[in-house]
PDB file of C-alpha atoms in Angstrom:
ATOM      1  CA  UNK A   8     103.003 111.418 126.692  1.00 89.00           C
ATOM      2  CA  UNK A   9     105.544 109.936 123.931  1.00 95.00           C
ATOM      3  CA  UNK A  10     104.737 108.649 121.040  1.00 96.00           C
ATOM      4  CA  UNK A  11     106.828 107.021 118.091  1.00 98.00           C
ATOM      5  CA  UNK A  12     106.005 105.502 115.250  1.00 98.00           C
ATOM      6  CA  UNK A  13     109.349 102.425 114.504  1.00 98.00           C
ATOM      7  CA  UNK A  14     109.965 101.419 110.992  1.00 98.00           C
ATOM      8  CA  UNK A  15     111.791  97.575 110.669  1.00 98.00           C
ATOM      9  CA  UNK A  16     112.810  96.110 106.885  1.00 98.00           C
ATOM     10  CA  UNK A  17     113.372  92.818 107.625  1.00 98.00           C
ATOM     11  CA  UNK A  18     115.069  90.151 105.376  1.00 98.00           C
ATOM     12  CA  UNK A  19     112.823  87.834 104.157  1.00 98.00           C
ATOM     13  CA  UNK A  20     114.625  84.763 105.563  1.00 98.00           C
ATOM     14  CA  UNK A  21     114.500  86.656 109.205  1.00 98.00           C
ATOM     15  CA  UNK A  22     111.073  87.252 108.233  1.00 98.00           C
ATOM     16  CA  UNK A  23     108.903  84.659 110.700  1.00 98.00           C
ATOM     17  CA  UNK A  24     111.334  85.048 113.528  1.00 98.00           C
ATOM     18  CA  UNK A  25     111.645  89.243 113.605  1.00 98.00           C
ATOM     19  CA  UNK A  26     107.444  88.881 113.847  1.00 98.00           C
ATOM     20  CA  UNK A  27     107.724  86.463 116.813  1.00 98.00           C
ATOM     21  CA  UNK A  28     110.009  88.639 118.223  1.00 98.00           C
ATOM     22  CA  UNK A  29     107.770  91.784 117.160  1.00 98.00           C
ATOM     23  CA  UNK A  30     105.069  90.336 118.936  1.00 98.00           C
ATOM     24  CA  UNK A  31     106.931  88.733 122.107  1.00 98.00           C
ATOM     25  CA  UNK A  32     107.892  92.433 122.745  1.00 98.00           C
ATOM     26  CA  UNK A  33     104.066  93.428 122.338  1.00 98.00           C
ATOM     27  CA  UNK A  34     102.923  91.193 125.180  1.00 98.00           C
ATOM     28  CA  UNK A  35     105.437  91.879 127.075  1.00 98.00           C
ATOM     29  CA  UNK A  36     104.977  95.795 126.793  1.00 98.00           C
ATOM     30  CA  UNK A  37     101.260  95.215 127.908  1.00 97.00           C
ATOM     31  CA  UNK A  38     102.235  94.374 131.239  1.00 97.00           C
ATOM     32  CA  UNK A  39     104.409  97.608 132.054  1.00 98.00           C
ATOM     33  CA  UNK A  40     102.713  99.960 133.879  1.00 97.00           C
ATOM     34  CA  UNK A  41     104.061 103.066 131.560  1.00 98.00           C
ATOM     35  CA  UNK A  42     102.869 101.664 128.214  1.00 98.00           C
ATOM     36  CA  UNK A  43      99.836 103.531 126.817  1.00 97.00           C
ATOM     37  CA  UNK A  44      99.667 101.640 123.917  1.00 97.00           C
ATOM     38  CA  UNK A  45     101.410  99.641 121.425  1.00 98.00           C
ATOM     39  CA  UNK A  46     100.449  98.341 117.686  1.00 98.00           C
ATOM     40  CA  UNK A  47     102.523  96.197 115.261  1.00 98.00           C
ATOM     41  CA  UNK A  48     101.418  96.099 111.478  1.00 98.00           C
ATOM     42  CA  UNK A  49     102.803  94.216 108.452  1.00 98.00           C
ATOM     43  CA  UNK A  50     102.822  96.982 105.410  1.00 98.00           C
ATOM     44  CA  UNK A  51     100.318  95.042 102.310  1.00 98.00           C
ATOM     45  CA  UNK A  52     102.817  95.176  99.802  1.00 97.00           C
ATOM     46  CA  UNK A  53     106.099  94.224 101.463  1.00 97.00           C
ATOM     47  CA  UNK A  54     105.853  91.645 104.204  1.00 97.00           C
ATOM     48  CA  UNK A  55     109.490  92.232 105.145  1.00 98.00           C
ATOM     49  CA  UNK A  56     108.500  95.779 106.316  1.00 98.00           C
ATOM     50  CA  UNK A  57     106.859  96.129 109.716  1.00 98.00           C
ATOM     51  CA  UNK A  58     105.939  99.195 111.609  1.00 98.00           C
ATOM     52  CA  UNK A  59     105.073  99.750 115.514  1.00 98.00           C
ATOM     53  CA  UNK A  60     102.617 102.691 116.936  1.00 98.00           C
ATOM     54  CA  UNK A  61     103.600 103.018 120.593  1.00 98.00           C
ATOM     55  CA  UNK A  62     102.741 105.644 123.178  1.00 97.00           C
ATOM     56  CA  UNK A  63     104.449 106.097 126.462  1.00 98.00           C
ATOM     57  CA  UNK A  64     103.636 107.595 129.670  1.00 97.00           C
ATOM     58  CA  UNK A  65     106.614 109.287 130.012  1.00 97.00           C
ATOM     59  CA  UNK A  66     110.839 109.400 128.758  1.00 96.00           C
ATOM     60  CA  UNK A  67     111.534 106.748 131.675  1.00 97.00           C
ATOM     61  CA  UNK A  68     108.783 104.314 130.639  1.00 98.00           C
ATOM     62  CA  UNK A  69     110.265 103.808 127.731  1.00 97.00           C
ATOM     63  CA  UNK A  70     113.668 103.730 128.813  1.00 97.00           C
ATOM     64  CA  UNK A  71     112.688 101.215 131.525  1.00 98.00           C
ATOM     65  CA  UNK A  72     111.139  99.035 128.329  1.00 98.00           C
ATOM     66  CA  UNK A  73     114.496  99.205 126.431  1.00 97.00           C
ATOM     67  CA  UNK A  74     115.948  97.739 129.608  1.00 97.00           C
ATOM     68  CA  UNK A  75     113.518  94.304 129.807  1.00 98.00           C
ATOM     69  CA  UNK A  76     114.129  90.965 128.494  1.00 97.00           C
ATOM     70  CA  UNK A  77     111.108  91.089 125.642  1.00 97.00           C
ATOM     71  CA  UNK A  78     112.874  94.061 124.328  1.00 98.00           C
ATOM     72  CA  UNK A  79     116.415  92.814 124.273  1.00 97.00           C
ATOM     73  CA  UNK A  80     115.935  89.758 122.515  1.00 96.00           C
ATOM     74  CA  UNK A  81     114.327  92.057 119.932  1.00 97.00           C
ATOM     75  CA  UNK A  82     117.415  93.940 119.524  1.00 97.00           C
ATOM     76  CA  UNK A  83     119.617  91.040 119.424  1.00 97.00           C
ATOM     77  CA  UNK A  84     118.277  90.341 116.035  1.00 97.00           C
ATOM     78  CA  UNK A  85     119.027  93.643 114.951  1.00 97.00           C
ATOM     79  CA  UNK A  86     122.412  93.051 113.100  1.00 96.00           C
ATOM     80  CA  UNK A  87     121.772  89.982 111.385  1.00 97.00           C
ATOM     81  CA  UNK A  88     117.625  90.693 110.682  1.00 98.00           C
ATOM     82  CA  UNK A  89     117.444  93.583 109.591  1.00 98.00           C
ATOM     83  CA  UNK A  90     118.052  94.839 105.851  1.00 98.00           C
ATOM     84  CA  UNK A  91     118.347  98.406 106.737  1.00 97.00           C
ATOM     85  CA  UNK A  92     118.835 100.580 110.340  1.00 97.00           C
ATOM     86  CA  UNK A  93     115.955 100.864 112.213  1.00 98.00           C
ATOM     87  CA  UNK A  94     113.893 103.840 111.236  1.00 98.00           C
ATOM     88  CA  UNK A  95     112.521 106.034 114.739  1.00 98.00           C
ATOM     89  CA  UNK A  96     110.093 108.977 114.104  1.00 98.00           C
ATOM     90  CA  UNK A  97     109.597 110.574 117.518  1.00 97.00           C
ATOM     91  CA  UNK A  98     106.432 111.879 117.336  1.00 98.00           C
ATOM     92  CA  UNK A  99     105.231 115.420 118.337  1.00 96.00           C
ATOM     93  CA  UNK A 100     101.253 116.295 118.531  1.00 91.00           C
ATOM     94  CA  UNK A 101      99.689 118.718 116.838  1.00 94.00           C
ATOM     95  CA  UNK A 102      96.071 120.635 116.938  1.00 94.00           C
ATOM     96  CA  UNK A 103      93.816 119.066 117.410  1.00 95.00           C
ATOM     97  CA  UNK A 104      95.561 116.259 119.790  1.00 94.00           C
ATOM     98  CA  UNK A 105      95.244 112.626 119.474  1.00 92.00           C
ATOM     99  CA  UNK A 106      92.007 111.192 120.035  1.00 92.00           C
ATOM    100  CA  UNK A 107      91.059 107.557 121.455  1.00 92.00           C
ATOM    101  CA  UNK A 108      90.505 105.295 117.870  1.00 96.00           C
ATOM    102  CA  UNK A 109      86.300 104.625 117.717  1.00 97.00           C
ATOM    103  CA  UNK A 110      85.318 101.028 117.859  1.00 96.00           C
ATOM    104  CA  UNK A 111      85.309  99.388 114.705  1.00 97.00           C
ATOM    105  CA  UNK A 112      81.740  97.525 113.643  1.00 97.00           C
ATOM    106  CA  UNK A 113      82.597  93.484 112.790  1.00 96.00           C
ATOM    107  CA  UNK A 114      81.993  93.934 109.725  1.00 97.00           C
ATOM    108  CA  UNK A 115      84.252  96.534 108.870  1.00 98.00           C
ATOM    109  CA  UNK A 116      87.546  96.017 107.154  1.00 97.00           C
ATOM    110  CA  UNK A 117      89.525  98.388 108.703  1.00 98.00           C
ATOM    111  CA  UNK A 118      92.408 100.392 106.023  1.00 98.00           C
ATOM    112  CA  UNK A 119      94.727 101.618 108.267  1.00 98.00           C
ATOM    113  CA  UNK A 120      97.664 104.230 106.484  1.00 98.00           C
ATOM    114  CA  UNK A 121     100.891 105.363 107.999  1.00 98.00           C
ATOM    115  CA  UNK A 122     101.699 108.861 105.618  1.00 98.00           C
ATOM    116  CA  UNK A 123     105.303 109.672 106.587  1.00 98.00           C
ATOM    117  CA  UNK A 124     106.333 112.163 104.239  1.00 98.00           C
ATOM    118  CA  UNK A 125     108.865 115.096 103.249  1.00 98.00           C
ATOM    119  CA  UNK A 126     108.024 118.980 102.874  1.00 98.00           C
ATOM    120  CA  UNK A 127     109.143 122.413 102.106  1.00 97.00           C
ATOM    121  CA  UNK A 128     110.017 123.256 105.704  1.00 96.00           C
ATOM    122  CA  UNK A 129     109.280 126.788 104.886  1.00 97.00           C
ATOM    123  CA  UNK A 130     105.480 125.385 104.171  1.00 97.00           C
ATOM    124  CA  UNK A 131     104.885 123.733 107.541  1.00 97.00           C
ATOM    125  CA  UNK A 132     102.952 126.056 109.205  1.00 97.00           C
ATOM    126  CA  UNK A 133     100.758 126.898 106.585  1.00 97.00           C
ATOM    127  CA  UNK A 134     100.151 122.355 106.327  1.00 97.00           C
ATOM    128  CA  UNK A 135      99.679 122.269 110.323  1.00 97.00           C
ATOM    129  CA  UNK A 136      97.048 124.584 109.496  1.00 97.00           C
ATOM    130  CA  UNK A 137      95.026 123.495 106.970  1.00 98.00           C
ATOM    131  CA  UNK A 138      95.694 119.595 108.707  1.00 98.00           C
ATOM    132  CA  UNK A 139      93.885 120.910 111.433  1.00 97.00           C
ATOM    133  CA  UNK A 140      91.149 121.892 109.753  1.00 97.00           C
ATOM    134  CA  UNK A 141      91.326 118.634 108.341  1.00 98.00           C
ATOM    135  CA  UNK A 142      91.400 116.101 110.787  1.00 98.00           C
ATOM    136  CA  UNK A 143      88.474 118.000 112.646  1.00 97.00           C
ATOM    137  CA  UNK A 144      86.361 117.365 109.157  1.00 98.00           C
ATOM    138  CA  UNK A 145      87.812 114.116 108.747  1.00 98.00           C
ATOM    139  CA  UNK A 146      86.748 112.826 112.080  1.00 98.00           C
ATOM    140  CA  UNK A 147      83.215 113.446 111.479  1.00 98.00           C
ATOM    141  CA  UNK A 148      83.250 111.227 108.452  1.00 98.00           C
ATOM    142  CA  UNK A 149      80.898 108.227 108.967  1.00 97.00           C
ATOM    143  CA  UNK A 150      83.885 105.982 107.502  1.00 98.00           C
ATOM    144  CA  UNK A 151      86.765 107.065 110.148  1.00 98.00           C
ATOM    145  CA  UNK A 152      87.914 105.562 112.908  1.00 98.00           C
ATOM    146  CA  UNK A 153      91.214 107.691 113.668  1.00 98.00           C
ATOM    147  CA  UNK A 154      92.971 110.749 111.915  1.00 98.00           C
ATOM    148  CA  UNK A 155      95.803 111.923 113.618  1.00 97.00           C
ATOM    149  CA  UNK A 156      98.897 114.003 112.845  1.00 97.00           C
ATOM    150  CA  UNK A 157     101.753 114.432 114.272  1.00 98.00           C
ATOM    151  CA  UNK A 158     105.577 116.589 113.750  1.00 98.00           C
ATOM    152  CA  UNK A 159     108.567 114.707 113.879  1.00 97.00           C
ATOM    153  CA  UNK A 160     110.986 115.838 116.903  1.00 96.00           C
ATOM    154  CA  UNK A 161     114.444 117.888 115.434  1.00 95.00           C
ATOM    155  CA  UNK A 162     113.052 117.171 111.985  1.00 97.00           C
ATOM    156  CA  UNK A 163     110.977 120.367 110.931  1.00 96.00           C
ATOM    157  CA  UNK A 164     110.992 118.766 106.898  1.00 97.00           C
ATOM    158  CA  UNK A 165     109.003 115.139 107.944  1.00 98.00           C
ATOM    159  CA  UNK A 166     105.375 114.798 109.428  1.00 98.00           C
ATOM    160  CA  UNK A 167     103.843 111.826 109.990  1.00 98.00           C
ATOM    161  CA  UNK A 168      99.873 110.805 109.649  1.00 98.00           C
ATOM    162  CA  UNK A 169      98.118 107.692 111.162  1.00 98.00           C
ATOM    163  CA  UNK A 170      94.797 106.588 109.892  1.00 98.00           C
ATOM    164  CA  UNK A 171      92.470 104.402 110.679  1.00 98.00           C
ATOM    165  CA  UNK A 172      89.405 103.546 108.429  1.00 98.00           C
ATOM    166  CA  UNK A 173      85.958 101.033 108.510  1.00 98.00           C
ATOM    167  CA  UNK A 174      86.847 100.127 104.164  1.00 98.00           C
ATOM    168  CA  UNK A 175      89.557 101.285 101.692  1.00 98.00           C
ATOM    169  CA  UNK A 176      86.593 102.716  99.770  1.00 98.00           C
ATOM    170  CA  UNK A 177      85.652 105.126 102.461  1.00 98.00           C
ATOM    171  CA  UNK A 178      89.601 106.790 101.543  1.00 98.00           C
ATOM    172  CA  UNK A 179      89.504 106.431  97.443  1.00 97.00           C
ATOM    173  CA  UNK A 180      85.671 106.775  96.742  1.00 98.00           C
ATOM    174  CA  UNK A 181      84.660 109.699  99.785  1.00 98.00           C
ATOM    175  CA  UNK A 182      87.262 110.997 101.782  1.00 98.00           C
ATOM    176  CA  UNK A 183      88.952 111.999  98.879  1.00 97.00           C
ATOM    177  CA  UNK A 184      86.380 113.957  96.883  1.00 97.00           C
ATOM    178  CA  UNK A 185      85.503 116.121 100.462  1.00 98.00           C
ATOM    179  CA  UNK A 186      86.001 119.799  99.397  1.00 97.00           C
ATOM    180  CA  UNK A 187      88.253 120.018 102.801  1.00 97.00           C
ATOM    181  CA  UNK A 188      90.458 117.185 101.321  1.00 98.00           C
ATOM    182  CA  UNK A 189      90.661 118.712  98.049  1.00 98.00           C
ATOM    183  CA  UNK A 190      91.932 121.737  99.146  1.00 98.00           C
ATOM    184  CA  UNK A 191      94.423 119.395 101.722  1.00 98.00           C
ATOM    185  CA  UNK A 192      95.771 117.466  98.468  1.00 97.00           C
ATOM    186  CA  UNK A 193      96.422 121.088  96.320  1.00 97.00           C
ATOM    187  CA  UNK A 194      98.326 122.343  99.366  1.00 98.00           C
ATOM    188  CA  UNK A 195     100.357 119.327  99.400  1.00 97.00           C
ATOM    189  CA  UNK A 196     101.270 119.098  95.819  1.00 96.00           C
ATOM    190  CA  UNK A 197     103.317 122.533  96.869  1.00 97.00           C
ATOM    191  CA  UNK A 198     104.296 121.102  99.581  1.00 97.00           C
ATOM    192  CA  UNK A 199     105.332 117.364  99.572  1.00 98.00           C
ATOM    193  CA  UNK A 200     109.076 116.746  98.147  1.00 97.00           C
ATOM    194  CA  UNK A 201     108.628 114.152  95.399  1.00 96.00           C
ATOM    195  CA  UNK A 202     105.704 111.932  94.633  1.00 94.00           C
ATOM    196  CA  UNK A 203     103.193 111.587  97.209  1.00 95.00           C
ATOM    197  CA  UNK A 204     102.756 107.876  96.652  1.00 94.00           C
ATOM    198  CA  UNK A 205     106.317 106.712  97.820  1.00 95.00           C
ATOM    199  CA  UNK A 206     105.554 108.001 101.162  1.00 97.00           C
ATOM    200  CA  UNK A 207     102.047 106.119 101.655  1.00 97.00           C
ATOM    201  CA  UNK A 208     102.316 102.723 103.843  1.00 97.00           C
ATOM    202  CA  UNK A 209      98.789 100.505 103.712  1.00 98.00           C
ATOM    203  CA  UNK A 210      99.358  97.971 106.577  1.00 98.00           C
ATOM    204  CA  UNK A 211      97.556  95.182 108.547  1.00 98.00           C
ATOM    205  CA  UNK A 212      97.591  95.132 112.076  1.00 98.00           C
ATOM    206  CA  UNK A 213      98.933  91.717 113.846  1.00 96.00           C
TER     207      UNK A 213
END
């Protein structure tokens, strides 16, 4: 499997067209045979910034995509869209491994989080353990839908998390205060270059 998490900054006035595009590509992915999966979100506080979750079969699956029509009239709006170079995290999974994202109810509001953030390198083993403690904990919790994290290929100082969640109050008001998490966010003030917060990404899926 490959999976990579793509980061676009847009300019506003490219703003409506890089979405159509965005989401051209989307349906067009659905019909290849080696696309797992594929996601496109709008971050809350910036709607020039878009992300895509996608997961691959295999290298040549996404090669093969790169290749197709949907994807190269994405690209052609590259150079004059886009207000910064396309971000790629190539993602590498970690203990315990991605799990199929539980059903949300209707009424649920869903808070989904991409946490892309900086470390000590010399503190990543000692994070991938504790995360995995984590995730198995956070899983259980009545208000999540996915926890997953992953390492970022030939970068040993980035890791990425992807979250999925029924309401922002299940993060803020219960996730948070879990012993498990507590001991997650002291590790991580060691850990994390800089302030936490620029790293967090609150989007909407579309």
């Amino acid at each position: 499997m490959l999976n990579q998490i793509v980061k676009f900054t847009v300019k506003p006035e490219y703003q409506a067209e890089f979405k159509a595009a965005l989401m051209t590509n989307k349906q067009g992915a659905a019909n290849e045979a080696g696309n797992v999966e594929m996601k496109m979100f709008v971050d809350n506080s910036n709607p020039n910034v878009f992300f895509a979750y996608e997961r691959w079969a295999d290298k040549a699956a996404l090669e093969h995509h790169m290749t197709l029509p949907h994807t190269a009239a994405m690209i052609a709006l590259f150079e004059l869209a886009l207000e910064q170079p396309v971000e790629v995290f190539h993602l590498g999974e970690t203990n315990p491994l991605p799990i199929a994202i539980k059903p949300a109810d209707p009424e649920d509001e869903v808070f989904i989080i991409f946490f892309i953030f900086k470390i000590n390198p010399q503190m990543r083993q000692q994070l991938l353990a504790q995360f995995e403690e984590h995730i198995k904990h956070s899983r259980t919790e009545q208000g999540n839908l996915l926890f997953d994290l992953y390492t970022v290929e030939g970068d040993d100082s980035t890791l990425a998390v992807y979250e999925h969640w029924r309401k922002e109050s299940d993060v803020w008001d219960i996730h948070f205060q879990q012993p498990y998490a507590k001991t997650t966010g002291a590790l991580m003030e060691q850990a994390v270059v800089g302030d936490m917060q620029q790293y967090m990404n609150f989007v909407t899926e579309i």
